[in-house]
Short mmCIF file of N, CA and C and ligand atoms in Angstrom, two decimals:
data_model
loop_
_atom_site.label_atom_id
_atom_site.label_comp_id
_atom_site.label_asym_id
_atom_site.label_seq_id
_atom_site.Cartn_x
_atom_site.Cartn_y
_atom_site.Cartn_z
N UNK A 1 30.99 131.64 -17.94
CA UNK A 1 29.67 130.99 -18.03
C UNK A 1 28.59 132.04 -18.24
N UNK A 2 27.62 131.50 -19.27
CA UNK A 2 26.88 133.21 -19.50
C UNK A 2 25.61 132.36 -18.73
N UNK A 3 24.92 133.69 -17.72
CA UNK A 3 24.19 133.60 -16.77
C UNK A 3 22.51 133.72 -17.50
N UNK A 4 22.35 133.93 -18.95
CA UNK A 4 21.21 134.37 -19.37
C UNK A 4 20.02 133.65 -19.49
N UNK A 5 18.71 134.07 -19.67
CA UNK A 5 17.83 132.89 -19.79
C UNK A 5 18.18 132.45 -20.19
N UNK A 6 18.10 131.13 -20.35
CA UNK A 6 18.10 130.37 -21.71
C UNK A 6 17.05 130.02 -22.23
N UNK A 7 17.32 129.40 -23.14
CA UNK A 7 16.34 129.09 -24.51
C UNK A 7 16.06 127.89 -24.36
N UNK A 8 15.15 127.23 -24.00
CA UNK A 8 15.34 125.27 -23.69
C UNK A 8 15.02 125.10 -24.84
N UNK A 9 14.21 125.33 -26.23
CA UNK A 9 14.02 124.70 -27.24
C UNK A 9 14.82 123.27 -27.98
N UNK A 10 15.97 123.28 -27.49
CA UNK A 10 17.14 122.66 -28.22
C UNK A 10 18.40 122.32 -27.30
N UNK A 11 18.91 121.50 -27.38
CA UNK A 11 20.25 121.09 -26.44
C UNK A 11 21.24 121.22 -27.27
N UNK A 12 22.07 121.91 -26.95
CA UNK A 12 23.16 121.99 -27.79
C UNK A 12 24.83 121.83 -27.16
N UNK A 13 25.88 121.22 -28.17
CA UNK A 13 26.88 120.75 -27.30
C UNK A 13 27.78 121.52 -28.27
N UNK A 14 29.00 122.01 -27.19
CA UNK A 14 29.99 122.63 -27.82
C UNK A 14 31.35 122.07 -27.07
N UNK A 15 32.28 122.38 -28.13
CA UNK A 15 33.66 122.22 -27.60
C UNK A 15 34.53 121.50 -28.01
N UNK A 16 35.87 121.30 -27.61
CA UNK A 16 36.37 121.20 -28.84
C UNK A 16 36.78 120.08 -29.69
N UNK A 17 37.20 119.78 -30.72
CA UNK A 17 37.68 118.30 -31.17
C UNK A 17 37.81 117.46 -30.12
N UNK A 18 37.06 116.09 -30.58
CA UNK A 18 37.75 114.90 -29.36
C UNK A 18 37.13 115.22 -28.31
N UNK A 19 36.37 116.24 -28.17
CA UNK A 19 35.73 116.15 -26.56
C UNK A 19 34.13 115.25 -26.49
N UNK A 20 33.52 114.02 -27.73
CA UNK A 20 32.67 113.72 -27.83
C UNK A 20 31.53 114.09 -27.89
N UNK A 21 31.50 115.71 -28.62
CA UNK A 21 30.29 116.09 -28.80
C UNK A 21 28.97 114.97 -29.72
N UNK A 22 29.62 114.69 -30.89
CA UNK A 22 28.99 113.38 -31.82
C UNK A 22 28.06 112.43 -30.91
N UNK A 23 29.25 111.50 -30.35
CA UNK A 23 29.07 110.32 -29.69
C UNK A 23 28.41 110.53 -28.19
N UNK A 24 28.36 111.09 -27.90
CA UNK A 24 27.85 112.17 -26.50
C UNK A 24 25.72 112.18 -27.16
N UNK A 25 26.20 113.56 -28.22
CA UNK A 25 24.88 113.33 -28.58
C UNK A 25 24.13 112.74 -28.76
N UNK A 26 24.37 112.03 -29.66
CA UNK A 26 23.73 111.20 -30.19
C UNK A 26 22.97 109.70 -28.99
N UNK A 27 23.57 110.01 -27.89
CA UNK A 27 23.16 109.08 -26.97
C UNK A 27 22.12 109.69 -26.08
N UNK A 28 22.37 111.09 -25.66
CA UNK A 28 21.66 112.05 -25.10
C UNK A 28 20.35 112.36 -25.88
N UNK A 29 20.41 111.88 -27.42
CA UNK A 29 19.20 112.60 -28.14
C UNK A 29 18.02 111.28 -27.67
N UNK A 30 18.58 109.72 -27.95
CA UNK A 30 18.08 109.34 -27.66
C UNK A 30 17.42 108.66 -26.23
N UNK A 31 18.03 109.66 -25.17
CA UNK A 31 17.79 109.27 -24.07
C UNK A 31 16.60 110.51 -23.75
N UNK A 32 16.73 111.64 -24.55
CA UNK A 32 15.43 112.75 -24.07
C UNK A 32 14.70 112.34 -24.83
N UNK A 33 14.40 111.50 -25.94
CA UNK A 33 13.65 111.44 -27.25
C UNK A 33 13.65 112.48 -28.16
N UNK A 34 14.67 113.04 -28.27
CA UNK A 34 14.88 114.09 -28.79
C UNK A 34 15.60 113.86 -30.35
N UNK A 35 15.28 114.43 -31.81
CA UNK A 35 16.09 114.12 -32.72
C UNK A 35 17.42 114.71 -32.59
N UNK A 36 18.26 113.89 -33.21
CA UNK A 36 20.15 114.22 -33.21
C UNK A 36 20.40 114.79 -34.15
N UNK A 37 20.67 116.23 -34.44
CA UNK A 37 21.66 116.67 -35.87
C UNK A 37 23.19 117.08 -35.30
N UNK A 38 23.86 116.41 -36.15
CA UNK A 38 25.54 117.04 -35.71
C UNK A 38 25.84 117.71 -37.28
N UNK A 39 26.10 118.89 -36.54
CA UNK A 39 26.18 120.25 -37.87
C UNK A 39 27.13 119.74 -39.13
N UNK A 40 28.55 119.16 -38.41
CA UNK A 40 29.33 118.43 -39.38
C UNK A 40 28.72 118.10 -40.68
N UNK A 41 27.94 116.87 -40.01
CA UNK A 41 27.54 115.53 -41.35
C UNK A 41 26.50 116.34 -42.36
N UNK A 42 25.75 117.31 -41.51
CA UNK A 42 24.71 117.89 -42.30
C UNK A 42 24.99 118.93 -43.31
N UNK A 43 26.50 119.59 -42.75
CA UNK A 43 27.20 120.56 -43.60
C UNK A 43 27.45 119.07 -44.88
N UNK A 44 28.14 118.01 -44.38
CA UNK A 44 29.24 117.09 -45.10
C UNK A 44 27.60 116.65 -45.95
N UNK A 45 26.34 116.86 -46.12
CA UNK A 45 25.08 115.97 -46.71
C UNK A 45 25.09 117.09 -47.61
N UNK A 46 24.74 118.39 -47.48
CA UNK A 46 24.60 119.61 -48.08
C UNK A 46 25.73 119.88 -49.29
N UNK A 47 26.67 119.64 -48.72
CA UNK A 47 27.63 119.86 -49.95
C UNK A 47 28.01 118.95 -50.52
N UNK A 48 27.71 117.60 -50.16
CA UNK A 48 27.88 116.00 -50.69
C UNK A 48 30.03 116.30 -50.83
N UNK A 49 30.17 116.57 -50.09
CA UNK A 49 31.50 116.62 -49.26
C UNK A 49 31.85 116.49 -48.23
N UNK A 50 33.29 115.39 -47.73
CA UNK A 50 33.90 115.63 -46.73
C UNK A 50 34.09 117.06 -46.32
N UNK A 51 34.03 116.98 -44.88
CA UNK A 51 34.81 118.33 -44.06
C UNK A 51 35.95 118.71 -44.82
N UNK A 52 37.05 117.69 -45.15
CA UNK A 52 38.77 118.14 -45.54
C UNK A 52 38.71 118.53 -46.46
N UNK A 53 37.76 117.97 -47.54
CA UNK A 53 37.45 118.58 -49.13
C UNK A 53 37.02 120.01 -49.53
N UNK A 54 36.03 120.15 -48.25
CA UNK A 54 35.35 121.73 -47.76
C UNK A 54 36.52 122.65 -47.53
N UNK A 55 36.93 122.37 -47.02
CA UNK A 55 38.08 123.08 -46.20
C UNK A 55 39.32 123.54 -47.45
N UNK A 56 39.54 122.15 -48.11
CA UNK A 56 40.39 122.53 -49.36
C UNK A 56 39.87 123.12 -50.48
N UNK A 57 38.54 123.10 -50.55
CA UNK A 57 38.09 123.71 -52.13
C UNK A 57 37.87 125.17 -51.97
N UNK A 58 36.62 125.22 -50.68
CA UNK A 58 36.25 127.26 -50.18
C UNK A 58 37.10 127.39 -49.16
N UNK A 59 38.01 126.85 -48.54
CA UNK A 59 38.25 127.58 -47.45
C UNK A 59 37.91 127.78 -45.57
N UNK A 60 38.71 127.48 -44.85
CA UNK A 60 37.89 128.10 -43.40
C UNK A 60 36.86 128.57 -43.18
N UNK A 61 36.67 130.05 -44.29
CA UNK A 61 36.17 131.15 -43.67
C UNK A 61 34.59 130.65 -44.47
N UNK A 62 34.50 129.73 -45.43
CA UNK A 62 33.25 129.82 -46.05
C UNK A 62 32.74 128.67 -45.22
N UNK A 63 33.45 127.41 -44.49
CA UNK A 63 33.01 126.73 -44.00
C UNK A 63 31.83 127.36 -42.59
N UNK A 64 32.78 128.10 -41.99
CA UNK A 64 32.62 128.53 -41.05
C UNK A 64 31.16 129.87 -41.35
N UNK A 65 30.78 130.00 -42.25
CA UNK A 65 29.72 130.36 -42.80
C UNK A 65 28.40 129.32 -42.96
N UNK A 66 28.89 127.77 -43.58
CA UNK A 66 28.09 127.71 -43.90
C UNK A 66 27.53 126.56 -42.00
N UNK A 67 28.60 126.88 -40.73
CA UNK A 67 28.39 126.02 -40.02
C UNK A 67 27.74 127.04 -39.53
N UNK A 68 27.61 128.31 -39.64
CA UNK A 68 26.38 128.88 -38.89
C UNK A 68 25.38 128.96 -39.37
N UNK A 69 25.27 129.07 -40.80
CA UNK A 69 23.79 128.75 -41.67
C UNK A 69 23.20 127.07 -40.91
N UNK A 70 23.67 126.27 -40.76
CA UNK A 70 23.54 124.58 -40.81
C UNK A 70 23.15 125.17 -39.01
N UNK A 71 23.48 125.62 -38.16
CA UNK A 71 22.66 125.50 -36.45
C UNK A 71 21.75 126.45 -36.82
N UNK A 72 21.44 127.10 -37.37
CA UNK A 72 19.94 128.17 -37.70
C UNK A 72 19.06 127.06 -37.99
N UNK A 73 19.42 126.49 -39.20
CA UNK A 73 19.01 125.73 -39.75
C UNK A 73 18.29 124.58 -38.83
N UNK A 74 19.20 123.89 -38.43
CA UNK A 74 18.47 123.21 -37.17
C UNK A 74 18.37 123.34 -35.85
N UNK A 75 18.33 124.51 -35.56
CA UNK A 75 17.77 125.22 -34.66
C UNK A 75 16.22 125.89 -34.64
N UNK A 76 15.79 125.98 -35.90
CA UNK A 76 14.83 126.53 -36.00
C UNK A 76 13.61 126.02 -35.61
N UNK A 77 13.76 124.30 -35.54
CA UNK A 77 12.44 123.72 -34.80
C UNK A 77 13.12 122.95 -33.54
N UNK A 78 12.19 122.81 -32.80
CA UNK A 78 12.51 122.65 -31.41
C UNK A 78 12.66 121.20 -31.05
N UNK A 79 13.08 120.68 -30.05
CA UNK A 79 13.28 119.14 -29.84
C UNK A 79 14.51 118.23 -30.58
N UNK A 80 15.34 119.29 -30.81
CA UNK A 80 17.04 118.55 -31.12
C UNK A 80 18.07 118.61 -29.89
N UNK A 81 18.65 117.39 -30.24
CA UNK A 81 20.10 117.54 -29.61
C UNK A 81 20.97 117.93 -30.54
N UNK A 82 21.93 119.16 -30.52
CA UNK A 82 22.71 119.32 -31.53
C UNK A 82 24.21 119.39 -31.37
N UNK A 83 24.82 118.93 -32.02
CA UNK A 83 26.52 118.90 -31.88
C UNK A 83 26.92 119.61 -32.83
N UNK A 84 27.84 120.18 -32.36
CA UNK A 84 28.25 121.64 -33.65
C UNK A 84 30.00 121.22 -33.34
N UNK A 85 30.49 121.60 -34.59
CA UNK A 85 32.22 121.29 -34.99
C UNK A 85 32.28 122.34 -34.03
N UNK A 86 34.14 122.26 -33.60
CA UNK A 86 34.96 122.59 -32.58
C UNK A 86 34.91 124.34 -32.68
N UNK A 87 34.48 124.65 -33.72
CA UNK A 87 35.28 125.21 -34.02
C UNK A 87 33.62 127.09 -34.06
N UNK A 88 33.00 125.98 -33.85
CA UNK A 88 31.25 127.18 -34.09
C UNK A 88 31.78 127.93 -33.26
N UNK A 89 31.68 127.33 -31.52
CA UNK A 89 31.52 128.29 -30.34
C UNK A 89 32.72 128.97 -30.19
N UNK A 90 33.60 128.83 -31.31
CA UNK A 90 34.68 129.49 -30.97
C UNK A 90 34.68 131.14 -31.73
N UNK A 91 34.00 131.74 -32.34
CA UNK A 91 33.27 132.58 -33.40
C UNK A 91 32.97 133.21 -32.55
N UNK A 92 33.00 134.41 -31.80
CA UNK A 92 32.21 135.19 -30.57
C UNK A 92 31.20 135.63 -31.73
N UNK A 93 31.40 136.01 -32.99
CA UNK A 93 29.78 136.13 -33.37
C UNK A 93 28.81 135.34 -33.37
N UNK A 94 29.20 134.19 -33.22
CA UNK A 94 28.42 133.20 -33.44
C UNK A 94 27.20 133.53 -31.96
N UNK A 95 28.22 133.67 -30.67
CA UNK A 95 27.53 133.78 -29.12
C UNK A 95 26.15 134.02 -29.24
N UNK A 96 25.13 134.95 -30.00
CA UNK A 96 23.81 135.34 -29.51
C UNK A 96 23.05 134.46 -30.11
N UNK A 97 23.55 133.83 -31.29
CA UNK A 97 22.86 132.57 -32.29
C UNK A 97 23.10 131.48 -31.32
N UNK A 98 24.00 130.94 -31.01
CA UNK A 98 23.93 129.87 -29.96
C UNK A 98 23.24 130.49 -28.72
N UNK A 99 22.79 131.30 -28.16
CA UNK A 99 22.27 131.58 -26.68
C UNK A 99 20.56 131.42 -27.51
N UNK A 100 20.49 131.63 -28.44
CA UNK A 100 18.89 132.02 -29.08
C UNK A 100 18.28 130.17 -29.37
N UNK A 101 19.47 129.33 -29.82
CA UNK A 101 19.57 128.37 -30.15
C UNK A 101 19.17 127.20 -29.13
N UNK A 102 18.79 127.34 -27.76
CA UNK A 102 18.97 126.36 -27.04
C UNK A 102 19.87 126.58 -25.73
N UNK A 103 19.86 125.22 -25.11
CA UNK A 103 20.71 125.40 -23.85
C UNK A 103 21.71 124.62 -24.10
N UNK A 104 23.11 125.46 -23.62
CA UNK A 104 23.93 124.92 -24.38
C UNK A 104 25.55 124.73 -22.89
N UNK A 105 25.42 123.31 -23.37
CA UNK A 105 26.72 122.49 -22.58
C UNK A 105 27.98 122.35 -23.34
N UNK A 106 28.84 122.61 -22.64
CA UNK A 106 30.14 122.77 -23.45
C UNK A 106 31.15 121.29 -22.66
N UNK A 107 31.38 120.47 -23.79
CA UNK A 107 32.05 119.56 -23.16
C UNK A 107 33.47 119.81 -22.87
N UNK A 108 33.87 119.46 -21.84
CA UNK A 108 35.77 119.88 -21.56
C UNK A 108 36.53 118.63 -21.45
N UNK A 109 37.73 118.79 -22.23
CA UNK A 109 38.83 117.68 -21.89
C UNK A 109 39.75 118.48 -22.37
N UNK A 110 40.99 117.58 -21.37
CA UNK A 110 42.73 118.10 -21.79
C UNK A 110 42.86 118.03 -22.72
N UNK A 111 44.26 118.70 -23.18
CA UNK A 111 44.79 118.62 -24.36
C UNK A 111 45.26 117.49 -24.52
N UNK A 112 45.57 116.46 -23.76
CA UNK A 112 46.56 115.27 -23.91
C UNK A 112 44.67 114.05 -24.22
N UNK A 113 43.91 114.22 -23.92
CA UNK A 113 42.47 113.11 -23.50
C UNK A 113 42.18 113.43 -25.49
N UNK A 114 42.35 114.63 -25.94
CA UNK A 114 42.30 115.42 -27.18
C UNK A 114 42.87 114.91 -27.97
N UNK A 115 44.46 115.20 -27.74
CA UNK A 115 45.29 114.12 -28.45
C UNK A 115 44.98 113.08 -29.24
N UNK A 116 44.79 112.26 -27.66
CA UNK A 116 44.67 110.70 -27.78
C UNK A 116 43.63 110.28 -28.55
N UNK A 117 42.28 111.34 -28.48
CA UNK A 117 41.74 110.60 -29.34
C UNK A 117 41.55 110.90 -30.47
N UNK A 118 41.79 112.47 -30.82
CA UNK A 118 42.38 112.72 -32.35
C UNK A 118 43.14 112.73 -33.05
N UNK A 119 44.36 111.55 -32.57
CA UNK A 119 45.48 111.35 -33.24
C UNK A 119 45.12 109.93 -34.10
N UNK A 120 44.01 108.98 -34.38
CA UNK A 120 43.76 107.80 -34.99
C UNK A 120 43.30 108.47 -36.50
N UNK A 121 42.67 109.75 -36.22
CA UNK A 121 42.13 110.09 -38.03
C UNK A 121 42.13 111.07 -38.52
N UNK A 122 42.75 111.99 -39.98
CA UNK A 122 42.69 112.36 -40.62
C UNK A 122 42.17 113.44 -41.04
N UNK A 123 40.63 113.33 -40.30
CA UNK A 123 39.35 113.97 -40.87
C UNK A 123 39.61 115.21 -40.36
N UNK A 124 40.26 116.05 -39.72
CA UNK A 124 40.15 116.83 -39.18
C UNK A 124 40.90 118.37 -39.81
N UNK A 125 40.77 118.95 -40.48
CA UNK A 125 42.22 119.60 -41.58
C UNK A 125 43.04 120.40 -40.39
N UNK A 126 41.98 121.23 -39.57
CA UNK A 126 43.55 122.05 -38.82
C UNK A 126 43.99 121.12 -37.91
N UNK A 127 44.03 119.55 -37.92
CA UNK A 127 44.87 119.15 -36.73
C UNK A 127 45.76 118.10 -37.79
N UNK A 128 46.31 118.55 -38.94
CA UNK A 128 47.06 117.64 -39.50
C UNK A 128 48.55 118.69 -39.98
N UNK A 129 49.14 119.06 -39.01
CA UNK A 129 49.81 119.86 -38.86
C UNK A 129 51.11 119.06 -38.54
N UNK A 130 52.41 119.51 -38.50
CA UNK A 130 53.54 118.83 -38.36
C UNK A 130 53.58 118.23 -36.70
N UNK A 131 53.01 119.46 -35.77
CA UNK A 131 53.00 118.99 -34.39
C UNK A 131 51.32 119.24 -33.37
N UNK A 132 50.73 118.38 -33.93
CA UNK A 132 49.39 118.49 -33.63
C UNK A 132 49.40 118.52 -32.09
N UNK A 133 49.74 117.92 -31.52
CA UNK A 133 49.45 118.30 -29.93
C UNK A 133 50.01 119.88 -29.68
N UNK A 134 51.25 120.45 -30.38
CA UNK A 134 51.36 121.92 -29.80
C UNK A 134 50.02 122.78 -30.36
N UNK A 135 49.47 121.82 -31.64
CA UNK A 135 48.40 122.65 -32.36
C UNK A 135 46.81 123.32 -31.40
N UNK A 136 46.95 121.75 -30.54
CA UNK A 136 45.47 121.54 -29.79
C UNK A 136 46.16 122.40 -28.75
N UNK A 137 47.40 122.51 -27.92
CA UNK A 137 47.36 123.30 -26.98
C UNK A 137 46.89 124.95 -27.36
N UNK A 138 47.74 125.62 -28.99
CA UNK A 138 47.38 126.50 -29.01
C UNK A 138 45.99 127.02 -29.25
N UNK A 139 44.97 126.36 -29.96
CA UNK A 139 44.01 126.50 -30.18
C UNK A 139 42.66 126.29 -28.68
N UNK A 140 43.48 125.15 -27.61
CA UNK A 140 42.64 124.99 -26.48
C UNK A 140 42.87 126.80 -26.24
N UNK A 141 43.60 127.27 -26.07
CA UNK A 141 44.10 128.42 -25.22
C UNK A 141 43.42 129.50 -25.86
N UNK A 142 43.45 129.77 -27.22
CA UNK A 142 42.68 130.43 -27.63
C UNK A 142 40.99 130.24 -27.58
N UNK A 143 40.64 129.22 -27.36
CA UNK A 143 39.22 128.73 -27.38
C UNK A 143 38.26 128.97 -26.05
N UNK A 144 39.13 128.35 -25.24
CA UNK A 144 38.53 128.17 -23.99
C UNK A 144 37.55 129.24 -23.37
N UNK A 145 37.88 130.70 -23.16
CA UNK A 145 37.54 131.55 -22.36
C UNK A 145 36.32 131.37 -23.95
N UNK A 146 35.96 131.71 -24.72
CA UNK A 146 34.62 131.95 -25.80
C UNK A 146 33.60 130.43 -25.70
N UNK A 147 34.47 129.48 -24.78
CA UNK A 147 33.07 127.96 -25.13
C UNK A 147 32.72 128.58 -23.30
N UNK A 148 33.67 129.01 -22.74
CA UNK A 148 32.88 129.29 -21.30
C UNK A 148 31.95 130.44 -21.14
N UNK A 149 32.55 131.28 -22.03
CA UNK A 149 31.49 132.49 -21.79
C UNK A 149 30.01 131.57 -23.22
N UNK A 150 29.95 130.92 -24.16
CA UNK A 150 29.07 130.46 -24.73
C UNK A 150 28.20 129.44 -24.05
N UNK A 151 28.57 129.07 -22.90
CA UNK A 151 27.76 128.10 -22.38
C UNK A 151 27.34 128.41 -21.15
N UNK A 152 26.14 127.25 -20.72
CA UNK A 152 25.47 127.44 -19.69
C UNK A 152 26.11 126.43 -18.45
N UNK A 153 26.45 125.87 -18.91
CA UNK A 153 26.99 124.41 -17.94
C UNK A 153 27.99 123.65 -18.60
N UNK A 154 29.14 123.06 -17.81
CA UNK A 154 30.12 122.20 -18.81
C UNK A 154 30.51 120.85 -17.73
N UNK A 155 31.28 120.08 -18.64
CA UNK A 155 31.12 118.50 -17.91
C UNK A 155 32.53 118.78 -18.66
N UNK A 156 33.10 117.66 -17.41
CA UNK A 156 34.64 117.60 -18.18
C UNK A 156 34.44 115.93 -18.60
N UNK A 157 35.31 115.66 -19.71
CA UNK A 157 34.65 114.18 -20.27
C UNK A 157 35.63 113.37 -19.19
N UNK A 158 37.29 114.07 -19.45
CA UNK A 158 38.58 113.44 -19.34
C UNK A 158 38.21 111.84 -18.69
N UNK A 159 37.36 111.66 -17.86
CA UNK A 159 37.49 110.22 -16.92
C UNK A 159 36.10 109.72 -16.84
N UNK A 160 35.48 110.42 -18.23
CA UNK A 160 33.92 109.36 -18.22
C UNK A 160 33.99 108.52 -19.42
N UNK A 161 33.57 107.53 -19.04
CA UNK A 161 32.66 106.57 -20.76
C UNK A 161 31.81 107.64 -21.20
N UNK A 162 31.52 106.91 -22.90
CA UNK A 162 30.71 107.48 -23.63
C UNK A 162 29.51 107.80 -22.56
N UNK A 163 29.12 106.17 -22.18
CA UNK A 163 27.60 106.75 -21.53
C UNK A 163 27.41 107.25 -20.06
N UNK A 164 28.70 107.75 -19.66
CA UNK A 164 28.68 108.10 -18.25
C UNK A 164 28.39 109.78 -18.64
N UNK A 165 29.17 110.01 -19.31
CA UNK A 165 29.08 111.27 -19.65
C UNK A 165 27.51 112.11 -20.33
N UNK A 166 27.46 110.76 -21.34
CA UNK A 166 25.63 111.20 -22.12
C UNK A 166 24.81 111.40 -21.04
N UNK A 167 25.02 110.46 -19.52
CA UNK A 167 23.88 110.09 -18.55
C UNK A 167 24.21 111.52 -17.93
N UNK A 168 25.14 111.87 -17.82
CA UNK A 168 25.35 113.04 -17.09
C UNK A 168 24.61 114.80 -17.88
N UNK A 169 24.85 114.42 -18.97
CA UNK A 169 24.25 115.70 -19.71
C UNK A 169 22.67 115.69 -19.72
N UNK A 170 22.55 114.01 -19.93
CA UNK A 170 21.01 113.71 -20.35
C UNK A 170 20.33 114.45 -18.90
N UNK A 171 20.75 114.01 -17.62
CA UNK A 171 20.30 114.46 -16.70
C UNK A 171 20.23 115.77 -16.35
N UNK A 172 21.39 116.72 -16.58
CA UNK A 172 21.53 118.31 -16.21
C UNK A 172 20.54 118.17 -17.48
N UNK A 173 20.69 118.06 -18.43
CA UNK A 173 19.63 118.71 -20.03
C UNK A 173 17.92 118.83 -19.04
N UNK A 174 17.59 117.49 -19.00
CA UNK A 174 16.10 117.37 -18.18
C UNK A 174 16.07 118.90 -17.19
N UNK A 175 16.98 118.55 -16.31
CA UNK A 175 16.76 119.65 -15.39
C UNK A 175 16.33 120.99 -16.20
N UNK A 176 17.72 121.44 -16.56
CA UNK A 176 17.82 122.62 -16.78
C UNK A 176 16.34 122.94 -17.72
N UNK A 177 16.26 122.33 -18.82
CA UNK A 177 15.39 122.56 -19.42
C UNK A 177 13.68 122.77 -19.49
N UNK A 178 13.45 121.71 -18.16
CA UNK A 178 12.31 121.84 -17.49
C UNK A 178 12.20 123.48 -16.32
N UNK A 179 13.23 123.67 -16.67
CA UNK A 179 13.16 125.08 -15.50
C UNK A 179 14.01 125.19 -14.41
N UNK A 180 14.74 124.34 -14.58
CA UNK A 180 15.68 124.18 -12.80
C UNK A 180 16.53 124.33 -12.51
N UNK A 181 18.06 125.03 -14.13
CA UNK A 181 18.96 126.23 -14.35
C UNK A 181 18.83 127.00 -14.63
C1 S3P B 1 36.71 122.05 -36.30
C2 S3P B 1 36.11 120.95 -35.74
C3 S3P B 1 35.54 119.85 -36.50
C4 S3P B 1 35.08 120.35 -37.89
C5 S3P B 1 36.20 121.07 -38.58
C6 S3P B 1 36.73 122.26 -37.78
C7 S3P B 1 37.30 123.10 -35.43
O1 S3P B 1 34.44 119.27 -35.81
O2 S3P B 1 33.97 121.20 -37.76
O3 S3P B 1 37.23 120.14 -38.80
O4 S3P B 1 37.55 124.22 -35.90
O5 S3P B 1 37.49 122.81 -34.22
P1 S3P B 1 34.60 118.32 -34.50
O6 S3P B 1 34.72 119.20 -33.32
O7 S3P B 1 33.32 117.54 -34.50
O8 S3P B 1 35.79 117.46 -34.72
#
């Protein structure tokens, strides 16, 4: 957990596939009055492409370029909730751009809560692999220790509703952000 000021300008959610960063946000934005960008759709508006199409035409490594251009991007004015793909806070370069970016909650769930709910779609390119659950274990394992040291606070979803969980961020967000993490 990184102990540093933070930046309240911006709320920002990290972590990994399936842990409801999207659906999370987007409830939280409108519970601070805050506008919602999720880096995804705005990458997927920018290039008038799906994620999987991205992924198949440039590549990982350009995506993953242009998902740190896309949180600068809306990071730069203040009063967002932002959801960033699984895959930002996992970038240790990324760490001083997200700490500059806002205060930032990292959502947690198992690999099996993960699974379950990214086994209905498609959209996802590195989880369409022959054995996607060994995929999410290896990638939780590699991930984990870089969304804990990237964040300020984390909520585990595994046993909340959508809006148990939003009510829960919406509330630490107020706090923290008014001064009180
Ligand atoms: C990724 C997560 C996805 C998307 C891309 C890569 C990752 O976003 O950015 O498929 O590397 O974890 P979600 O976390 O919103 O599914």
């Amino acid at each position: 957990m990184n102990n540093a000021q933070p930046a309240n300008r911006n709320l920002i959610l990290i972590g990994f596939m399936g842990t409801g960063k999207t659906a999370i946000g987007y409830r939280v934005a409108r519970s601070l009055g805050f506008r919602f960008v999720d880096l995804d759709h705005m990458i997927e508006d920018e290039q008038g492409m799906k994620i999987p199409e991205i992924f198949e035409r440039s590549g990982e490594s350009a995506f993953r370029d242009m998902e740190r251009a896309a949180l600068a991007k809306a990071a730069a004015e203040a009063g967002a909730v932002i959801s960033t793909g699984g895959g930002l806070a996992a970038q240790q370069e990324n760490l001083p751009l997200l700490q500059d970016s806002g205060y930032v909650i990292w959502l947690r769930a198992s690999a099996e809560t993960i699974f379950e709910r990214t086994s209905r779609n498609a959209n996802r390119p590195l989880l369409q692999t022959a054995d996607p659950m060994q995929t999410i274990r290896t990638l939780l394992a590699q991930r984990e220790d870089l969304y804990r040291r990237a964040c300020q606070f984390d909520i585990s979803t595994d046993d909340l509703s959508l809006d148990e969980a939003a009510a829960g961020v919406a509330e630490t967000a107020r706090y923290a952000m008014s001064g009180g993490l």
